[in-house]
Amino acid sequence: MLSPEQVKQPTSLYEKRKAVFPKAVDGRFRRFKWLVMAFTLGVYYITPWLRWNRGPYAPNQAVLVDLAHRRFYMFGIEIWPHEFYFVAGLLIMAGIGLFLITSAVGRAWCGYACPQTVWTDLFQHVDRLIDGDRNAQLRLEAAPWGPHKLFKRGLKWSIYLFISFWTGGAWIMYFADAPSLTRDFWSGNAAGVAYATVGVLTATTFLLGGFMREQVCIYMCPWPRIQTAMLDEKSLIVTYKDWRGEPRGSVKKAEKNPGGVGDCVDCNQCVNVCPTGYDIRNGPDIRCITCALCIDACDSVMAQVGRPRGLIDYATLEDCKSEREGGEARPISKALFHTRTLIYTGVWAAIGAALLFALGARTRIDIAVQKDRNPPYTLQSSGEVRNDYTVKLRNMETRPRPMEVTIDGLPGGRMWTDDMPREQAARSIKVLVEPDRVDPLRVYVVAPSGTTEQHFKFVLRASDAEGGGDVSEVRFDAPGEGEE
Amino acid sequence: MANKRIDEPTGVETVGHEWDGIEELNNPLPRWWVITTYLTIIFAIGYMVVYPAIPMLHSGTQGVWKWSSRGQLEAELKAAKDAKAETLAAIGATPIEQIAANKDLMEKAVAGGKAAFRQNCVQCHGSGAAGSIGYPNLKDEDWLWGGNIKEIHQTLTYGIRQPGVAETRTSLMPSFGKDGILNPGQVNDVANYVLSLSGKAPASASVQAGAAIFAANCVACHGPDAKGLRQFGAPNLTDAVWLYGDKKEQVVGSITNAHAGVMPAWGGRLDPVTIKMLALYVHSLGGGEDFAEAPNTPAAADNGNAKP
């Protein structure tokens, strides 16, 4: 048991953030992080500006979430609200994809692709650009406030604000036509919600990326907690191989005492480069987002002192155990395939295949019929029986389509609509349905006197080359026995 | 009670409480968390200043913004009313027979008429406008006083058999039985005759006798062919629609004690735009007649029966 003197007593009920000044580092994982950052930021900023020709009746933005018109466009795919299961399916795939990634390579999402990580990384590069590397940053932090420090802080925070503003500005481009929204935005004509969204996202990016940084990962984000449950001893995590590194000692000490000192030279580089300020040598911890920058730092030190790389490396707990007992290090590629990753891959692919199949098989026209039930029927002066229906014709193509609605069943039945004279009632009517629309149609159906209550069908057929159709069965009410 | 001790693996003091062996480390809160708490408190104070918050003896504090749910409702109602004003003005300014040409305006007018119908007309005509015995079905194409948009508008504005309204629709069928114009046998013959016109009574001597009585007493209003006359609101007796019922005793009753159905003159009760919307709604129910095709002449009475 430790004695109370050994412990730093909490002097306050709350604790100031211990600022982290990560040192710049180069190496394979850093270069991979550059790539991921360029890719993710590129996708984020460029996507809304891609164009996609859908003809004259639909927007030409490749990716557009058109909330006002309840449409979601993604390249050649257009999703209507009733097809939202495609989006739900994509979200489920994203979820299972995260399980898969976590199960295989641990917190790779946290370390490379999470927006919090990407923007924090970006802001830390801004720090280095303005203030210099770790040591210069530490000096400036300790320096008293003066014109020099004020200028540097002002400049840095302005750049933060600039980046934050463009982050929020890019977000709204997904919800409206990007070029015209940009024009409206700067001329003050955009919707209030656009300005509010940009304002909120600017503020959160500025605050979370510029100042909160690793505290978001450590205190706020639920994902690290969930991930703890998804990692197992077969998942790759960033590990300090203590059996190889301990006891720590300088190179000189090792020369004096060969065999008595481990590979770790206690240079602290792994801590200095860590974006959350954690010492990986204390073992796995929620503060490690597995960005692998400490691996790069350690590898370069190991190269300088002429020792093999990988004192800190991606390894599974199982590998650690066998290595500790003298086993060979397993190549990382072998660690990727185990039962859980294969199951996740299978489920993920199955959902993807099902969605693709549903996408290929979905109909592009629909008929939905609602019968007037009050009154159930109307007796015409001729003695004929009339039933009224609201027929909704859905055209999901982005071009007008000629369609034909026909009565199937109901002997002697004929129909007319509000757009034609009663005298032209017929078994079948032709309608031109507007592109990308649901056209409601009032349809009056009459059947000869003496017709009894029965069911019949409205058959919808597209009369153009593409064809296709749909059927809706409805009820026809008539006066019962004894009423007439 | 508190039994504080130092937790060995972390080197942090515990808070000194234990729940079934579970203890809590006394880690300091992150400062941003504390700042957030203070910000929420400041927000709450601001909220109490601007919104009603503190209960007093009779009501409560009003807040400097003077917000109330009643005030919000009033503002919303006013906004809804203002939003409709333009449409209502357009309906008021457009001649009624031209509104149908403007599809958007027509849709709104019909919707407005439907709402007004629910308030003012369903008591007699039913919520589905299907009427009942004595109250006409407005969905069919059988019209007593005319079924084009102008005629419906006229009927709605001035009502039917309204005393004191100069332009009201009016006519008076004699109570042939009650007033002794026809004896019960003759009434029975006429009833048989008119029912036979739509095949509801078989040919018989009584029908033949009824035809003669009909020619002598009824043709002035119902026409020689019994197809009615809209000028007098005299119904077509040859069709399938019977306002007062098509049973023999119902027809005998109608001849003995004549009906004289009434409808209020809505011109004095509703504003002109609402009446217009009501007329358009009634016209849109599936039986409305074309204005151009059916000019306001009595001769057009049976054109309305043209079958699809």
mmCIF file with all atom_site columns, N, CA and C in Angstrom, chain A residues 1-2 7 9 12-16 212 215 219-220 372 374-375 378-384 386 388 414 416 422-423 425 444 483, chain B residues 6 8 11 13 26 28-32 34 103 127-128 130 137 139-142 239-241 247 284-288 305 307-308:
data_model
loop_
_atom_site.group_PDB
_atom_site.id
_atom_site.type_symbol
_atom_site.label_atom_id
_atom_site.label_alt_id
_atom_site.label_comp_id
_atom_site.label_asym_id
_atom_site.label_entity_id
_atom_site.label_seq_id
_atom_site.pdbx_PDB_ins_code
_atom_site.Cartn_x
_atom_site.Cartn_y
_atom_site.Cartn_z
_atom_site.occupancy
_atom_site.B_iso_or_equiv
_atom_site.pdbx_formal_charge
_atom_site.auth_seq_id
_atom_site.auth_comp_id
_atom_site.auth_asym_id
_atom_site.auth_atom_id
_atom_site.pdbx_PDB_model_num
ATOM 1   N N  . MET A 1 1   ? 0.839   -1.197 0.000   1.00 0.00 ? 1   MET A N  1
ATOM 2   C CA . MET A 1 1   ? 0.000   0.000  0.000   1.00 0.00 ? 1   MET A CA 1
ATOM 3   C C  . MET A 1 1   ? 0.869   1.240  0.000   1.00 0.00 ? 1   MET A C  1
ATOM 4   N N  . LEU A 1 2   ? 0.447   2.211  -0.827  1.00 0.00 ? 2   LEU A N  1
ATOM 5   C CA . LEU A 1 2   ? 1.199   3.459  -0.909  1.00 0.00 ? 2   LEU A CA 1
ATOM 6   C C  . LEU A 1 2   ? 0.894   4.303  0.316   1.00 0.00 ? 2   LEU A C  1
ATOM 7   N N  . VAL A 1 7   ? 1.386   10.130 -2.660  1.00 0.00 ? 7   VAL A N  1
ATOM 8   C CA . VAL A 1 7   ? 0.306   10.463 -3.597  1.00 0.00 ? 7   VAL A CA 1
ATOM 9   C C  . VAL A 1 7   ? 0.134   11.965 -3.676  1.00 0.00 ? 7   VAL A C  1
ATOM 10  N N  . GLN A 1 9   ? -2.080  14.725 -3.560  1.00 0.00 ? 9   GLN A N  1
ATOM 11  C CA . GLN A 1 9   ? -3.456  14.956 -3.121  1.00 0.00 ? 9   GLN A CA 1
ATOM 12  C C  . GLN A 1 9   ? -4.129  15.947 -4.067  1.00 0.00 ? 9   GLN A C  1
ATOM 13  N N  . SER A 1 12  ? -7.732  20.670 -5.662  1.00 0.00 ? 12  SER A N  1
ATOM 14  C CA . SER A 1 12  ? -8.907  21.390 -6.117  1.00 0.00 ? 12  SER A CA 1
ATOM 15  C C  . SER A 1 12  ? -9.940  20.371 -6.534  1.00 0.00 ? 12  SER A C  1
ATOM 16  N N  . LEU A 1 13  ? -11.178 20.797 -6.554  1.00 0.00 ? 13  LEU A N  1
ATOM 17  C CA . LEU A 1 13  ? -12.225 19.870 -6.963  1.00 0.00 ? 13  LEU A CA 1
ATOM 18  C C  . LEU A 1 13  ? -12.252 19.710 -8.475  1.00 0.00 ? 13  LEU A C  1
ATOM 19  N N  . TYR A 1 14  ? -11.635 20.623 -9.163  1.00 0.00 ? 14  TYR A N  1
ATOM 20  C CA . TYR A 1 14  ? -11.563 20.450 -10.605 1.00 0.00 ? 14  TYR A CA 1
ATOM 21  C C  . TYR A 1 14  ? -10.138 20.667 -11.077 1.00 0.00 ? 14  TYR A C  1
ATOM 22  N N  . GLU A 1 15  ? -9.902  20.187 -12.286 1.00 0.00 ? 15  GLU A N  1
ATOM 23  C CA . GLU A 1 15  ? -8.526  20.196 -12.772 1.00 0.00 ? 15  GLU A CA 1
ATOM 24  C C  . GLU A 1 15  ? -8.459  20.886 -14.113 1.00 0.00 ? 15  GLU A C  1
ATOM 25  N N  . LYS A 1 16  ? -7.515  21.802 -14.234 1.00 0.00 ? 16  LYS A N  1
ATOM 26  C CA . LYS A 1 16  ? -7.271  22.481 -15.500 1.00 0.00 ? 16  LYS A CA 1
ATOM 27  C C  . LYS A 1 16  ? -6.734  21.472 -16.503 1.00 0.00 ? 16  LYS A C  1
ATOM 28  N N  . MET A 1 212 ? -10.794 22.061 -27.254 1.00 0.00 ? 212 MET A N  1
ATOM 29  C CA . MET A 1 212 ? -11.149 20.886 -26.460 1.00 0.00 ? 212 MET A CA 1
ATOM 30  C C  . MET A 1 212 ? -10.285 19.688 -26.845 1.00 0.00 ? 212 MET A C  1
ATOM 31  N N  . GLN A 1 215 ? -9.801  16.171 -25.134 1.00 0.00 ? 215 GLN A N  1
ATOM 32  C CA . GLN A 1 215 ? -10.806 16.030 -24.068 1.00 0.00 ? 215 GLN A CA 1
ATOM 33  C C  . GLN A 1 215 ? -12.119 15.496 -24.623 1.00 0.00 ? 215 GLN A C  1
ATOM 34  N N  . TYR A 1 219 ? -13.382 12.465 -22.524 1.00 0.00 ? 219 TYR A N  1
ATOM 35  C CA . TYR A 1 219 ? -14.505 12.684 -21.614 1.00 0.00 ? 219 TYR A CA 1
ATOM 36  C C  . TYR A 1 219 ? -15.867 12.635 -22.285 1.00 0.00 ? 219 TYR A C  1
ATOM 37  N N  . MET A 1 220 ? -15.948 13.074 -23.535 1.00 0.00 ? 220 MET A N  1
ATOM 38  C CA . MET A 1 220 ? -17.269 13.318 -24.114 1.00 0.00 ? 220 MET A CA 1
ATOM 39  C C  . MET A 1 220 ? -17.761 12.182 -24.998 1.00 0.00 ? 220 MET A C  1
ATOM 40  N N  . ASP A 1 372 ? -63.499 6.892  -51.301 1.00 0.00 ? 372 ASP A N  1
ATOM 41  C CA . ASP A 1 372 ? -64.359 7.730  -50.462 1.00 0.00 ? 372 ASP A CA 1
ATOM 42  C C  . ASP A 1 372 ? -65.334 6.819  -49.735 1.00 0.00 ? 372 ASP A C  1
ATOM 43  N N  . ASN A 1 374 ? -67.547 8.105  -47.344 1.00 0.00 ? 374 ASN A N  1
ATOM 44  C CA . ASN A 1 374 ? -68.693 8.872  -46.853 1.00 0.00 ? 374 ASN A CA 1
ATOM 45  C C  . ASN A 1 374 ? -69.173 9.798  -47.952 1.00 0.00 ? 374 ASN A C  1
ATOM 46  N N  . PRO A 1 375 ? -70.220 9.497  -48.668 1.00 0.00 ? 375 PRO A N  1
ATOM 47  C CA . PRO A 1 375 ? -70.994 8.264  -48.584 1.00 0.00 ? 375 PRO A CA 1
ATOM 48  C C  . PRO A 1 375 ? -70.289 7.136  -49.343 1.00 0.00 ? 375 PRO A C  1
ATOM 49  N N  . THR A 1 378 ? -72.944 6.761  -54.514 1.00 0.00 ? 378 THR A N  1
ATOM 50  C CA . THR A 1 378 ? -73.936 7.776  -54.858 1.00 0.00 ? 378 THR A CA 1
ATOM 51  C C  . THR A 1 378 ? -74.798 7.208  -55.972 1.00 0.00 ? 378 THR A C  1
ATOM 52  N N  . LEU A 1 379 ? -76.104 7.331  -55.782 1.00 0.00 ? 379 LEU A N  1
ATOM 53  C CA . LEU A 1 379 ? -77.012 6.854  -56.825 1.00 0.00 ? 379 LEU A CA 1
ATOM 54  C C  . LEU A 1 379 ? -77.173 7.958  -57.856 1.00 0.00 ? 379 LEU A C  1
ATOM 55  N N  . GLN A 1 380 ? -76.854 7.668  -59.106 1.00 0.00 ? 380 GLN A N  1
ATOM 56  C CA . GLN A 1 380 ? -77.039 8.652  -60.165 1.00 0.00 ? 380 GLN A CA 1
ATOM 57  C C  . GLN A 1 380 ? -78.521 8.664  -60.573 1.00 0.00 ? 380 GLN A C  1
ATOM 58  N N  . SER A 1 381 ? -78.934 9.743  -61.226 1.00 0.00 ? 381 SER A N  1
ATOM 59  C CA . SER A 1 381 ? -80.355 9.819  -61.574 1.00 0.00 ? 381 SER A CA 1
ATOM 60  C C  . SER A 1 381 ? -80.743 8.732  -62.563 1.00 0.00 ? 381 SER A C  1
ATOM 61  N N  . SER A 1 382 ? -79.779 8.228  -63.326 1.00 0.00 ? 382 SER A N  1
ATOM 62  C CA . SER A 1 382 ? -80.072 7.148  -64.264 1.00 0.00 ? 382 SER A CA 1
ATOM 63  C C  . SER A 1 382 ? -80.257 5.814  -63.563 1.00 0.00 ? 382 SER A C  1
ATOM 64  N N  . GLY A 1 383 ? -79.956 5.777  -62.252 1.00 0.00 ? 383 GLY A N  1
ATOM 65  C CA . GLY A 1 383 ? -79.996 4.507  -61.549 1.00 0.00 ? 383 GLY A CA 1
ATOM 66  C C  . GLY A 1 383 ? -78.647 3.836  -61.462 1.00 0.00 ? 383 GLY A C  1
ATOM 67  N N  . GLU A 1 384 ? -77.668 4.397  -62.182 1.00 0.00 ? 384 GLU A N  1
ATOM 68  C CA . GLU A 1 384 ? -76.315 3.855  -62.091 1.00 0.00 ? 384 GLU A CA 1
ATOM 69  C C  . GLU A 1 384 ? -75.747 4.133  -60.700 1.00 0.00 ? 384 GLU A C  1
ATOM 70  N N  . ARG A 1 386 ? -72.492 5.113  -58.398 1.00 0.00 ? 386 ARG A N  1
ATOM 71  C CA . ARG A 1 386 ? -71.186 5.766  -58.540 1.00 0.00 ? 386 ARG A CA 1
ATOM 72  C C  . ARG A 1 386 ? -70.390 5.606  -57.258 1.00 0.00 ? 386 ARG A C  1
ATOM 73  N N  . ASP A 1 388 ? -66.569 6.993  -55.645 1.00 0.00 ? 388 ASP A N  1
ATOM 74  C CA . ASP A 1 388 ? -65.507 7.965  -55.910 1.00 0.00 ? 388 ASP A CA 1
ATOM 75  C C  . ASP A 1 388 ? -64.202 7.501  -55.262 1.00 0.00 ? 388 ASP A C  1
ATOM 76  N N  . ARG A 1 414 ? -67.336 2.238  -65.769 1.00 0.00 ? 414 ARG A N  1
ATOM 77  C CA . ARG A 1 414 ? -66.579 3.234  -66.529 1.00 0.00 ? 414 ARG A CA 1
ATOM 78  C C  . ARG A 1 414 ? -66.168 4.325  -65.561 1.00 0.00 ? 414 ARG A C  1
ATOM 79  N N  . TRP A 1 416 ? -64.458 8.541  -65.022 1.00 0.00 ? 416 TRP A N  1
ATOM 80  C CA . TRP A 1 416 ? -64.008 9.820  -65.533 1.00 0.00 ? 416 TRP A CA 1
ATOM 81  C C  . TRP A 1 416 ? -63.291 10.564 -64.411 1.00 0.00 ? 416 TRP A C  1
ATOM 82  N N  . ARG A 1 422 ? -67.906 14.218 -68.056 1.00 0.00 ? 422 ARG A N  1
ATOM 83  C CA . ARG A 1 422 ? -68.540 12.948 -67.670 1.00 0.00 ? 422 ARG A CA 1
ATOM 84  C C  . ARG A 1 422 ? -68.879 12.083 -68.864 1.00 0.00 ? 422 ARG A C  1
ATOM 85  N N  . GLU A 1 423 ? -69.260 12.762 -69.955 1.00 0.00 ? 423 GLU A N  1
ATOM 86  C CA . GLU A 1 423 ? -69.744 12.018 -71.110 1.00 0.00 ? 423 GLU A CA 1
ATOM 87  C C  . GLU A 1 423 ? -68.661 11.145 -71.724 1.00 0.00 ? 423 GLU A C  1
ATOM 88  N N  . ALA A 1 425 ? -66.602 9.214  -70.135 1.00 0.00 ? 425 ALA A N  1
ATOM 89  C CA . ALA A 1 425 ? -66.180 8.152  -69.221 1.00 0.00 ? 425 ALA A CA 1
ATOM 90  C C  . ALA A 1 425 ? -65.860 6.884  -69.991 1.00 0.00 ? 425 ALA A C  1
ATOM 91  N N  . TYR A 1 444 ? -64.095 9.110  -60.702 1.00 0.00 ? 444 TYR A N  1
ATOM 92  C CA . TYR A 1 444 ? -65.484 8.733  -60.453 1.00 0.00 ? 444 TYR A CA 1
ATOM 93  C C  . TYR A 1 444 ? -65.785 7.496  -61.281 1.00 0.00 ? 444 TYR A C  1
ATOM 94  N N  . GLU A 1 483 ? -82.826 -2.147 -50.342 1.00 0.00 ? 483 GLU A N  1
ATOM 95  C CA . GLU A 1 483 ? -82.720 -0.691 -50.316 1.00 0.00 ? 483 GLU A CA 1
ATOM 96  C C  . GLU A 1 483 ? -83.256 -0.089 -51.602 1.00 0.00 ? 483 GLU A C  1
ATOM 97  N N  . ILE B 2 6   ? -6.211  5.514  -0.078  1.00 0.00 ? 6   ILE B N  1
ATOM 98  C CA . ILE B 2 6   ? -5.554  5.705  -1.362  1.00 0.00 ? 6   ILE B CA 1
ATOM 99  C C  . ILE B 2 6   ? -5.665  4.423  -2.167  1.00 0.00 ? 6   ILE B C  1
ATOM 100 N N  . GLU B 2 8   ? -4.479  1.840  -4.625  1.00 0.00 ? 8   GLU B N  1
ATOM 101 C CA . GLU B 2 8   ? -3.082  1.551  -4.942  1.00 0.00 ? 8   GLU B CA 1
ATOM 102 C C  . GLU B 2 8   ? -2.729  1.633  -6.432  1.00 0.00 ? 8   GLU B C  1
ATOM 103 N N  . GLY B 2 11  ? -3.167  5.390  -7.432  1.00 0.00 ? 11  GLY B N  1
ATOM 104 C CA . GLY B 2 11  ? -2.586  6.400  -6.570  1.00 0.00 ? 11  GLY B CA 1
ATOM 105 C C  . GLY B 2 11  ? -3.521  7.555  -6.301  1.00 0.00 ? 11  GLY B C  1
ATOM 106 N N  . GLU B 2 13  ? -6.979  9.134  -4.299  1.00 0.00 ? 13  GLU B N  1
ATOM 107 C CA . GLU B 2 13  ? -7.777  8.945  -3.101  1.00 0.00 ? 13  GLU B CA 1
ATOM 108 C C  . GLU B 2 13  ? -9.209  8.564  -3.485  1.00 0.00 ? 13  GLU B C  1
ATOM 109 N N  . ASN B 2 26  ? -11.674 9.690  -6.224  1.00 0.00 ? 26  ASN B N  1
ATOM 110 C CA . ASN B 2 26  ? -11.954 11.120 -6.124  1.00 0.00 ? 26  ASN B CA 1
ATOM 111 C C  . ASN B 2 26  ? -11.103 11.888 -7.133  1.00 0.00 ? 26  ASN B C  1
ATOM 112 N N  . PRO B 2 28  ? -10.374 14.693 -9.814  1.00 0.00 ? 28  PRO B N  1
ATOM 113 C CA . PRO B 2 28  ? -10.935 16.033 -9.985  1.00 0.00 ? 28  PRO B CA 1
ATOM 114 C C  . PRO B 2 28  ? -11.732 16.118 -11.289 1.00 0.00 ? 28  PRO B C  1
ATOM 115 N N  . LEU B 2 29  ? -12.770 16.936 -11.287 1.00 0.00 ? 29  LEU B N  1
ATOM 116 C CA . LEU B 2 29  ? -13.536 17.146 -12.511 1.00 0.00 ? 29  LEU B CA 1
ATOM 117 C C  . LEU B 2 29  ? -12.680 17.917 -13.499 1.00 0.00 ? 29  LEU B C  1
ATOM 118 N N  . PRO B 2 30  ? -12.854 17.662 -14.788 1.00 0.00 ? 30  PRO B N  1
ATOM 119 C CA . PRO B 2 30  ? -12.178 18.526 -15.763 1.00 0.00 ? 30  PRO B CA 1
ATOM 120 C C  . PRO B 2 30  ? -12.743 19.938 -15.662 1.00 0.00 ? 30  PRO B C  1
ATOM 121 N N  . ARG B 2 31  ? -11.909 20.940 -15.864 1.00 0.00 ? 31  ARG B N  1
ATOM 122 C CA . ARG B 2 31  ? -12.350 22.301 -15.634 1.00 0.00 ? 31  ARG B CA 1
ATOM 123 C C  . ARG B 2 31  ? -13.438 22.716 -16.624 1.00 0.00 ? 31  ARG B C  1
ATOM 124 N N  . TRP B 2 32  ? -13.320 22.217 -17.892 1.00 0.00 ? 32  TRP B N  1
ATOM 125 C CA . TRP B 2 32  ? -14.341 22.620 -18.868 1.00 0.00 ? 32  TRP B CA 1
ATOM 126 C C  . TRP B 2 32  ? -15.725 22.179 -18.413 1.00 0.00 ? 32  TRP B C  1
ATOM 127 N N  . VAL B 2 34  ? -16.808 21.970 -15.305 1.00 0.00 ? 34  VAL B N  1
ATOM 128 C CA . VAL B 2 34  ? -17.285 22.903 -14.290 1.00 0.00 ? 34  VAL B CA 1
ATOM 129 C C  . VAL B 2 34  ? -17.748 24.204 -14.945 1.00 0.00 ? 34  VAL B C  1
ATOM 130 N N  . LYS B 2 103 ? -55.920 26.233 -61.512 1.00 0.00 ? 103 LYS B N  1
ATOM 131 C CA . LYS B 2 103 ? -55.974 24.979 -60.769 1.00 0.00 ? 103 LYS B CA 1
ATOM 132 C C  . LYS B 2 103 ? -55.600 25.162 -59.299 1.00 0.00 ? 103 LYS B C  1
ATOM 133 N N  . SER B 2 127 ? -72.196 14.902 -43.447 1.00 0.00 ? 127 SER B N  1
ATOM 134 C CA . SER B 2 127 ? -70.780 15.250 -43.538 1.00 0.00 ? 127 SER B CA 1
ATOM 135 C C  . SER B 2 127 ? -70.199 14.832 -44.880 1.00 0.00 ? 127 SER B C  1
ATOM 136 N N  . GLY B 2 128 ? -70.790 13.854 -45.540 1.00 0.00 ? 128 GLY B N  1
ATOM 137 C CA . GLY B 2 128 ? -70.296 13.446 -46.850 1.00 0.00 ? 128 GLY B CA 1
ATOM 138 C C  . GLY B 2 128 ? -71.083 14.088 -47.976 1.00 0.00 ? 128 GLY B C  1
ATOM 139 N N  . ALA B 2 130 ? -74.053 13.657 -48.731 1.00 0.00 ? 130 ALA B N  1
ATOM 140 C CA . ALA B 2 130 ? -74.912 12.679 -49.398 1.00 0.00 ? 130 ALA B CA 1
ATOM 141 C C  . ALA B 2 130 ? -76.389 12.907 -49.069 1.00 0.00 ? 130 ALA B C  1
ATOM 142 N N  . ASN B 2 137 ? -79.038 15.038 -51.930 1.00 0.00 ? 137 ASN B N  1
ATOM 143 C CA . ASN B 2 137 ? -77.679 14.536 -52.099 1.00 0.00 ? 137 ASN B CA 1
ATOM 144 C C  . ASN B 2 137 ? -76.970 15.484 -53.065 1.00 0.00 ? 137 ASN B C  1
ATOM 145 N N  . LYS B 2 139 ? -73.917 15.081 -54.204 1.00 0.00 ? 139 LYS B N  1
ATOM 146 C CA . LYS B 2 139 ? -72.877 14.414 -54.984 1.00 0.00 ? 139 LYS B CA 1
ATOM 147 C C  . LYS B 2 139 ? -73.376 13.946 -56.342 1.00 0.00 ? 139 LYS B C  1
ATOM 148 N N  . ASP B 2 140 ? -74.684 13.723 -56.449 1.00 0.00 ? 140 ASP B N  1
ATOM 149 C CA . ASP B 2 140 ? -75.191 13.188 -57.714 1.00 0.00 ? 140 ASP B CA 1
ATOM 150 C C  . ASP B 2 140 ? -75.382 14.316 -58.731 1.00 0.00 ? 140 ASP B C  1
ATOM 151 N N  . GLU B 2 141 ? -75.802 13.953 -59.942 1.00 0.00 ? 141 GLU B N  1
ATOM 152 C CA . GLU B 2 141 ? -75.944 14.977 -60.985 1.00 0.00 ? 141 GLU B CA 1
ATOM 153 C C  . GLU B 2 141 ? -77.403 15.368 -61.160 1.00 0.00 ? 141 GLU B C  1
ATOM 154 N N  . ASP B 2 142 ? -78.214 15.110 -60.152 1.00 0.00 ? 142 ASP B N  1
ATOM 155 C CA . ASP B 2 142 ? -79.617 15.474 -60.211 1.00 0.00 ? 142 ASP B CA 1
ATOM 156 C C  . ASP B 2 142 ? -79.800 16.758 -59.416 1.00 0.00 ? 142 ASP B C  1
ATOM 157 N N  . ASP B 2 239 ? -86.520 9.771  -62.998 1.00 0.00 ? 239 ASP B N  1
ATOM 158 C CA . ASP B 2 239 ? -85.179 9.221  -62.749 1.00 0.00 ? 239 ASP B CA 1
ATOM 159 C C  . ASP B 2 239 ? -85.150 8.404  -61.463 1.00 0.00 ? 239 ASP B C  1
ATOM 160 N N  . ALA B 2 240 ? -83.966 7.995  -61.071 1.00 0.00 ? 240 ALA B N  1
ATOM 161 C CA . ALA B 2 240 ? -83.812 7.077  -59.934 1.00 0.00 ? 240 ALA B CA 1
ATOM 162 C C  . ALA B 2 240 ? -83.685 7.805  -58.605 1.00 0.00 ? 240 ALA B C  1
ATOM 163 N N  . VAL B 2 241 ? -83.540 9.152  -58.659 1.00 0.00 ? 241 VAL B N  1
ATOM 164 C CA . VAL B 2 241 ? -83.311 9.892  -57.422 1.00 0.00 ? 241 VAL B CA 1
ATOM 165 C C  . VAL B 2 241 ? -84.632 10.454 -56.890 1.00 0.00 ? 241 VAL B C  1
ATOM 166 N N  . LYS B 2 247 ? -90.716 4.908  -52.133 1.00 0.00 ? 247 LYS B N  1
ATOM 167 C CA . LYS B 2 247 ? -91.720 3.906  -51.770 1.00 0.00 ? 247 LYS B CA 1
ATOM 168 C C  . LYS B 2 247 ? -93.106 4.476  -52.098 1.00 0.00 ? 247 LYS B C  1
ATOM 169 N N  . SER B 2 284 ? -67.809 20.658 -57.026 1.00 0.00 ? 284 SER B N  1
ATOM 170 C CA . SER B 2 284 ? -66.702 19.727 -57.304 1.00 0.00 ? 284 SER B CA 1
ATOM 171 C C  . SER B 2 284 ? -66.975 18.313 -56.824 1.00 0.00 ? 284 SER B C  1
ATOM 172 N N  . LEU B 2 285 ? -68.166 18.066 -56.274 1.00 0.00 ? 285 LEU B N  1
ATOM 173 C CA . LEU B 2 285 ? -68.383 16.764 -55.641 1.00 0.00 ? 285 LEU B CA 1
ATOM 174 C C  . LEU B 2 285 ? -68.655 15.643 -56.637 1.00 0.00 ? 285 LEU B C  1
ATOM 175 N N  . GLY B 2 286 ? -68.680 15.943 -57.908 1.00 0.00 ? 286 GLY B N  1
ATOM 176 C CA . GLY B 2 286 ? -68.829 14.872 -58.884 1.00 0.00 ? 286 GLY B CA 1
ATOM 177 C C  . GLY B 2 286 ? -70.077 15.016 -59.735 1.00 0.00 ? 286 GLY B C  1
ATOM 178 N N  . GLY B 2 287 ? -70.972 15.947 -59.374 1.00 0.00 ? 287 GLY B N  1
ATOM 179 C CA . GLY B 2 287 ? -72.203 16.078 -60.155 1.00 0.00 ? 287 GLY B CA 1
ATOM 180 C C  . GLY B 2 287 ? -72.365 17.459 -60.774 1.00 0.00 ? 287 GLY B C  1
ATOM 181 N N  . GLY B 2 288 ? -71.387 18.333 -60.549 1.00 0.00 ? 288 GLY B N  1
ATOM 182 C CA . GLY B 2 288 ? -71.496 19.704 -61.045 1.00 0.00 ? 288 GLY B CA 1
ATOM 183 C C  . GLY B 2 288 ? -71.637 19.753 -62.554 1.00 0.00 ? 288 GLY B C  1
ATOM 184 N N  . ASN B 2 305 ? -79.237 15.245 -67.092 1.00 0.00 ? 305 ASN B N  1
ATOM 185 C CA . ASN B 2 305 ? -79.277 13.801 -66.895 1.00 0.00 ? 305 ASN B CA 1
ATOM 186 C C  . ASN B 2 305 ? -78.473 13.043 -67.930 1.00 0.00 ? 305 ASN B C  1
ATOM 187 N N  . LYS B 2 307 ? -76.134 10.941 -69.569 1.00 0.00 ? 307 LYS B N  1
ATOM 188 C CA . LYS B 2 307 ? -75.352 9.917  -68.858 1.00 0.00 ? 307 LYS B CA 1
ATOM 189 C C  . LYS B 2 307 ? -73.943 9.812  -69.436 1.00 0.00 ? 307 LYS B C  1
ATOM 190 N N  . PRO B 2 308 ? -73.016 9.543  -68.575 1.00 0.00 ? 308 PRO B N  1
ATOM 191 C CA . PRO B 2 308 ? -71.642 9.401  -69.062 1.00 0.00 ? 308 PRO B CA 1
ATOM 192 C C  . PRO B 2 308 ? -71.519 8.231  -70.030 1.00 0.00 ? 308 PRO B C  1
#
